[in-house]
Amino acid sequence: QLQLQESGPGLVKPSETLSLICSVSGGSISRSNYYWGWIRQLPGKGLEWIGSIDYTGSTYYKPSLKSRVTILVDTSRNQISLRLKSMTAADTAVYYCARHEIRTPMDVWGQGTTVTVS
Amino acid sequence: DIVMTQSPDSLAVSLGERATINCKSSQSVLDSSDKENYLAWYQQRPGQPPKLLVYWASTRESGVPDRFSGSGSGTDFTLTISSLQAEDVAVYYCQQYYSVPPYTFGQGTKLEIK
């Protein structure tokens, strides 16, 4: 059974760079059909897709976040990572990783990790 | 970006009764080439990640009870729970995956027991 697990610092200072890892178990991240995405949920708010990557490293990002976001894949560790620079209080959120195919919904989600900017 | 707007923002329904949640997209999510509506519904229980319930507007994900059904086409969609159970208390989101990037979600509808 495929499982995704996010990890990273729970607290980040303003202006710093957030680094998160999504570890994938129960399946290979190198399956050619799949993308691995990052989605966040602001406190008491809805869901915001940040960006996605496939096993070759092909990425696409939300245009309004593109200048601050980097998503990378490490197939040897079966992980993807998210870097979000110049963090502000507005980036405080629960960050999820999830699996999807191109132009399909997210069918497997991690439990999420809470990030506070303060 | 395609804007997804849900109604109502919150809803209270008695156990065993029908619950209906609406979702409207700012442009059509119907693909003329494959005739599919690129619209999904998710359920998010408190403290949990979202769970995919319905995709292609009306196809239930494996394991989802048949009391959940999706309908609609083009820009107007509905998620119906035919007989509300206690475990259905959650926030429900619609999502379009037709015009990406970005994937966009509705603001959510909070469903409670009356």
Short mmCIF file of C-alpha atoms in Angstrom, two decimals:
data_model
loop_
_atom_site.label_atom_id
_atom_site.label_comp_id
_atom_site.label_asym_id
_atom_site.label_seq_id
_atom_site.Cartn_x
_atom_site.Cartn_y
_atom_site.Cartn_z
CA GLN A 1 0.00 0.00 0.00
CA LEU A 2 1.44 3.31 -1.10
CA GLN A 3 2.16 5.74 1.73
CA LEU A 4 3.48 9.28 1.69
CA GLN A 5 5.04 10.97 4.70
CA GLU A 6 5.99 14.63 4.95
CA SER A 7 8.77 15.81 7.23
CA GLY A 8 10.49 19.06 8.04
CA PRO A 9 10.81 21.86 10.57
CA GLY A 10 7.63 22.89 12.28
CA LEU A 11 8.87 26.44 12.77
CA VAL A 12 10.55 28.75 10.28
CA LYS A 13 11.63 32.36 10.74
CA PRO A 14 10.41 35.10 8.43
CA SER A 15 12.58 35.56 5.33
CA GLU A 16 14.08 32.07 5.70
CA THR A 17 13.70 29.16 3.27
CA LEU A 18 11.40 26.26 4.06
CA SER A 19 12.66 22.78 3.19
CA LEU A 20 10.30 19.80 3.33
CA ILE A 21 10.71 16.16 2.35
CA CYS A 22 8.03 13.74 1.18
CA SER A 23 9.09 10.11 1.60
CA VAL A 24 7.26 7.53 -0.48
CA SER A 25 6.93 3.92 0.68
CA GLY A 26 5.09 0.90 -0.69
CA GLY A 27 5.85 1.83 -4.29
CA SER A 28 8.45 3.37 -6.53
CA ILE A 29 8.48 7.06 -7.20
CA SER A 30 9.88 6.20 -10.62
CA ARG A 31 6.59 4.90 -12.02
CA SER A 32 6.37 6.75 -15.29
CA ASN A 33 2.70 7.67 -15.09
CA TYR A 34 2.84 9.61 -11.87
CA TYR A 35 3.46 13.10 -10.65
CA TRP A 36 4.13 13.97 -7.02
CA GLY A 37 2.72 17.23 -5.85
CA TRP A 38 2.76 19.65 -2.94
CA ILE A 39 -0.50 21.19 -1.71
CA ARG A 40 -0.93 23.45 1.28
CA GLN A 41 -3.85 24.38 3.49
CA LEU A 42 -3.77 27.79 5.12
CA PRO A 43 -5.28 27.97 8.65
CA GLY A 44 -9.05 27.64 8.45
CA LYS A 45 -8.88 27.99 4.69
CA GLY A 46 -9.02 25.87 1.59
CA LEU A 47 -6.46 23.97 -0.43
CA GLU A 48 -3.78 25.52 -2.62
CA TRP A 49 -1.74 23.49 -5.11
CA ILE A 50 1.91 24.58 -5.10
CA GLY A 51 3.53 22.42 -7.76
CA SER A 52 4.29 18.90 -8.98
CA ILE A 53 7.19 16.84 -10.31
CA ASP A 54 7.63 13.52 -12.09
CA TYR A 55 10.49 11.04 -11.73
CA THR A 56 12.45 12.64 -14.56
CA GLY A 57 12.42 15.96 -12.75
CA SER A 58 9.87 17.59 -15.00
CA THR A 59 8.07 20.22 -12.92
CA TYR A 60 5.17 22.57 -13.10
CA TYR A 61 4.33 25.20 -10.52
CA LYS A 62 1.52 27.51 -9.55
CA PRO A 63 2.42 30.67 -11.48
CA SER A 64 1.96 33.01 -8.51
CA LEU A 65 4.43 30.97 -6.41
CA LYS A 66 6.85 29.98 -9.16
CA SER A 67 9.50 32.59 -8.31
CA ARG A 68 9.82 31.21 -4.75
CA VAL A 69 9.37 27.45 -5.25
CA THR A 70 11.70 24.61 -6.13
CA ILE A 71 10.57 20.98 -6.20
CA LEU A 72 13.14 18.24 -6.65
CA VAL A 73 13.02 14.45 -6.92
CA ASP A 74 15.52 11.95 -5.48
CA THR A 75 14.70 8.59 -7.03
CA SER A 76 17.49 6.81 -5.10
CA ARG A 77 15.79 7.73 -1.83
CA ASN A 78 12.22 7.57 -3.18
CA GLN A 79 11.65 11.14 -2.04
CA ILE A 80 10.59 14.50 -3.33
CA SER A 81 11.42 17.81 -1.71
CA LEU A 82 9.94 21.29 -1.54
CA ARG A 83 11.90 24.49 -1.06
CA LEU A 84 9.96 27.71 -0.54
CA LYS A 85 12.06 30.81 -0.06
CA SER A 86 11.39 34.17 1.56
CA MET A 87 8.83 32.75 3.97
CA THR A 88 6.30 35.09 5.58
CA ALA A 89 3.47 34.61 8.06
CA ALA A 90 1.16 34.15 5.07
CA ASP A 91 2.96 30.87 4.32
CA THR A 92 1.93 29.36 7.66
CA ALA A 93 0.00 26.25 6.66
CA VAL A 94 -0.28 22.48 6.68
CA TYR A 95 1.79 21.18 3.78
CA TYR A 96 0.74 17.95 2.06
CA CYS A 97 2.35 15.84 -0.60
CA ALA A 98 0.13 13.79 -2.91
CA ARG A 99 0.27 11.58 -5.96
CA HIS A 100 -1.49 12.19 -9.25
CA GLU A 101 -1.18 11.58 -12.95
CA ILE A 102 -1.06 14.37 -15.48
CA ARG A 103 -4.45 16.11 -15.51
CA THR A 104 -5.95 13.83 -12.88
CA PRO A 105 -6.91 14.42 -9.24
CA MET A 106 -4.73 13.56 -6.26
CA ASP A 107 -5.54 10.01 -5.21
CA VAL A 108 -3.01 9.36 -2.42
CA TRP A 109 -2.12 11.95 0.21
CA GLY A 110 0.32 12.18 3.07
CA GLN A 111 -0.86 13.12 6.55
CA GLY A 112 0.58 16.61 6.22
CA THR A 113 3.07 18.60 8.23
CA THR A 114 2.33 21.89 9.97
CA VAL A 115 4.67 24.79 9.27
CA THR A 116 4.50 28.00 11.30
CA VAL A 117 6.37 31.13 10.27
CA SER A 118 7.29 33.17 13.31
CA ASP B 1 -6.91 30.39 -13.52
CA ILE B 2 -10.24 28.59 -13.25
CA VAL B 3 -12.06 29.74 -10.12
CA MET B 4 -14.14 27.16 -8.31
CA THR B 5 -17.03 28.42 -6.16
CA GLN B 6 -18.95 26.15 -3.82
CA SER B 7 -22.32 26.65 -2.18
CA PRO B 8 -23.31 26.70 0.54
CA ASP B 9 -20.29 27.42 2.73
CA SER B 10 -21.84 25.30 5.47
CA LEU B 11 -24.72 22.90 5.70
CA ALA B 12 -26.51 21.11 8.55
CA VAL B 13 -28.48 17.99 7.69
CA SER B 14 -30.28 15.44 9.85
CA LEU B 15 -29.01 11.88 9.99
CA GLY B 16 -30.54 9.81 7.21
CA GLU B 17 -31.45 12.86 5.16
CA ARG B 18 -30.01 14.01 1.83
CA ALA B 19 -27.15 16.49 1.64
CA THR B 20 -26.42 18.43 -1.54
CA ILE B 21 -23.30 20.49 -2.22
CA ASN B 22 -22.85 22.61 -5.33
CA CYS B 23 -19.75 23.64 -7.23
CA LYS B 24 -19.49 26.11 -10.08
CA SER B 25 -16.42 26.68 -12.25
CA SER B 26 -15.60 30.03 -13.88
CA GLN B 27 -15.19 28.25 -17.21
CA SER B 28 -16.17 24.89 -18.56
CA VAL B 29 -14.14 21.89 -17.43
CA LEU B 30 -15.68 19.63 -20.09
CA ASP B 31 -13.08 18.44 -22.56
CA SER B 32 -14.65 18.28 -26.01
CA SER B 33 -12.13 15.70 -27.22
CA ASP B 34 -12.83 13.00 -24.64
CA LYS B 35 -16.21 14.26 -23.39
CA GLU B 36 -15.01 14.08 -19.80
CA ASN B 37 -15.61 16.64 -17.08
CA TYR B 38 -12.32 17.23 -15.28
CA LEU B 39 -13.91 17.66 -11.87
CA ALA B 40 -13.23 15.87 -8.59
CA TRP B 41 -14.69 15.89 -5.10
CA TYR B 42 -12.75 15.36 -1.87
CA GLN B 43 -13.79 14.76 1.73
CA GLN B 44 -11.66 16.10 4.58
CA ARG B 45 -12.50 14.93 8.07
CA PRO B 46 -11.10 16.90 11.02
CA GLY B 47 -7.37 16.40 11.44
CA GLN B 48 -7.12 14.28 8.29
CA PRO B 49 -5.82 14.88 4.77
CA PRO B 50 -8.30 15.18 1.93
CA LYS B 51 -9.67 11.92 0.56
CA LEU B 52 -10.65 11.55 -3.08
CA LEU B 53 -14.33 10.62 -3.38
CA VAL B 54 -15.36 11.27 -6.98
CA TYR B 55 -13.51 12.00 -10.23
CA TRP B 56 -14.60 12.69 -13.81
CA ALA B 57 -17.51 14.42 -12.05
CA SER B 58 -19.43 11.20 -11.39
CA THR B 59 -17.06 8.23 -10.97
CA ARG B 60 -16.74 7.06 -7.38
CA GLU B 61 -13.26 6.19 -6.16
CA SER B 62 -12.82 2.56 -5.13
CA GLY B 63 -14.21 1.91 -1.64
CA VAL B 64 -16.38 5.03 -1.50
CA PRO B 65 -19.92 4.20 -0.31
CA ASP B 66 -22.61 4.42 -2.96
CA ARG B 67 -24.54 6.98 -0.94
CA PHE B 68 -22.05 9.48 -2.43
CA SER B 69 -22.80 10.53 -5.99
CA GLY B 70 -21.54 13.26 -8.27
CA SER B 71 -23.35 14.87 -11.16
CA GLY B 72 -23.21 17.84 -13.50
CA SER B 73 -21.39 18.96 -16.61
CA GLY B 74 -19.66 21.99 -18.05
CA THR B 75 -19.59 24.53 -15.24
CA ASP B 76 -22.15 23.27 -12.72
CA PHE B 77 -21.66 20.24 -10.51
CA THR B 78 -23.26 18.62 -7.47
CA LEU B 79 -22.15 16.18 -4.80
CA THR B 80 -25.05 14.37 -3.17
CA ILE B 81 -25.02 12.24 -0.05
CA SER B 82 -28.26 10.30 -0.22
CA SER B 83 -28.57 9.35 3.45
CA LEU B 84 -26.28 11.21 5.81
CA GLN B 85 -24.26 9.15 8.27
CA ALA B 86 -22.41 10.45 11.32
CA GLU B 87 -19.05 9.67 9.71
CA ASP B 88 -19.86 11.99 6.80
CA VAL B 89 -19.26 15.08 8.97
CA ALA B 90 -16.41 16.76 7.12
CA VAL B 91 -15.45 19.57 4.80
CA TYR B 92 -16.02 18.80 1.12
CA TYR B 93 -13.99 20.33 -1.71
CA CYS B 94 -14.40 20.33 -5.47
CA GLN B 95 -11.34 20.57 -7.71
CA GLN B 96 -10.82 21.14 -11.40
CA TYR B 97 -7.97 19.43 -13.20
CA TYR B 98 -8.88 20.54 -16.73
CA SER B 99 -6.75 23.65 -17.10
CA VAL B 100 -3.45 23.11 -15.31
CA PRO B 101 -1.34 24.61 -14.00
CA PRO B 102 -2.71 25.45 -11.60
CA TYR B 103 -4.99 22.82 -10.15
CA THR B 104 -7.67 24.80 -8.29
CA PHE B 105 -10.05 23.92 -5.49
CA GLY B 106 -13.31 25.35 -4.24
CA GLN B 107 -13.32 27.07 -0.87
CA GLY B 108 -14.94 24.09 0.84
CA THR B 109 -18.35 23.27 2.29
CA LYS B 110 -18.59 22.28 5.95
CA LEU B 111 -21.18 19.56 6.53
CA GLU B 112 -22.57 19.05 10.02
CA ILE B 113 -25.33 17.07 11.68
CA LYS B 114 -28.53 18.97 12.47
#
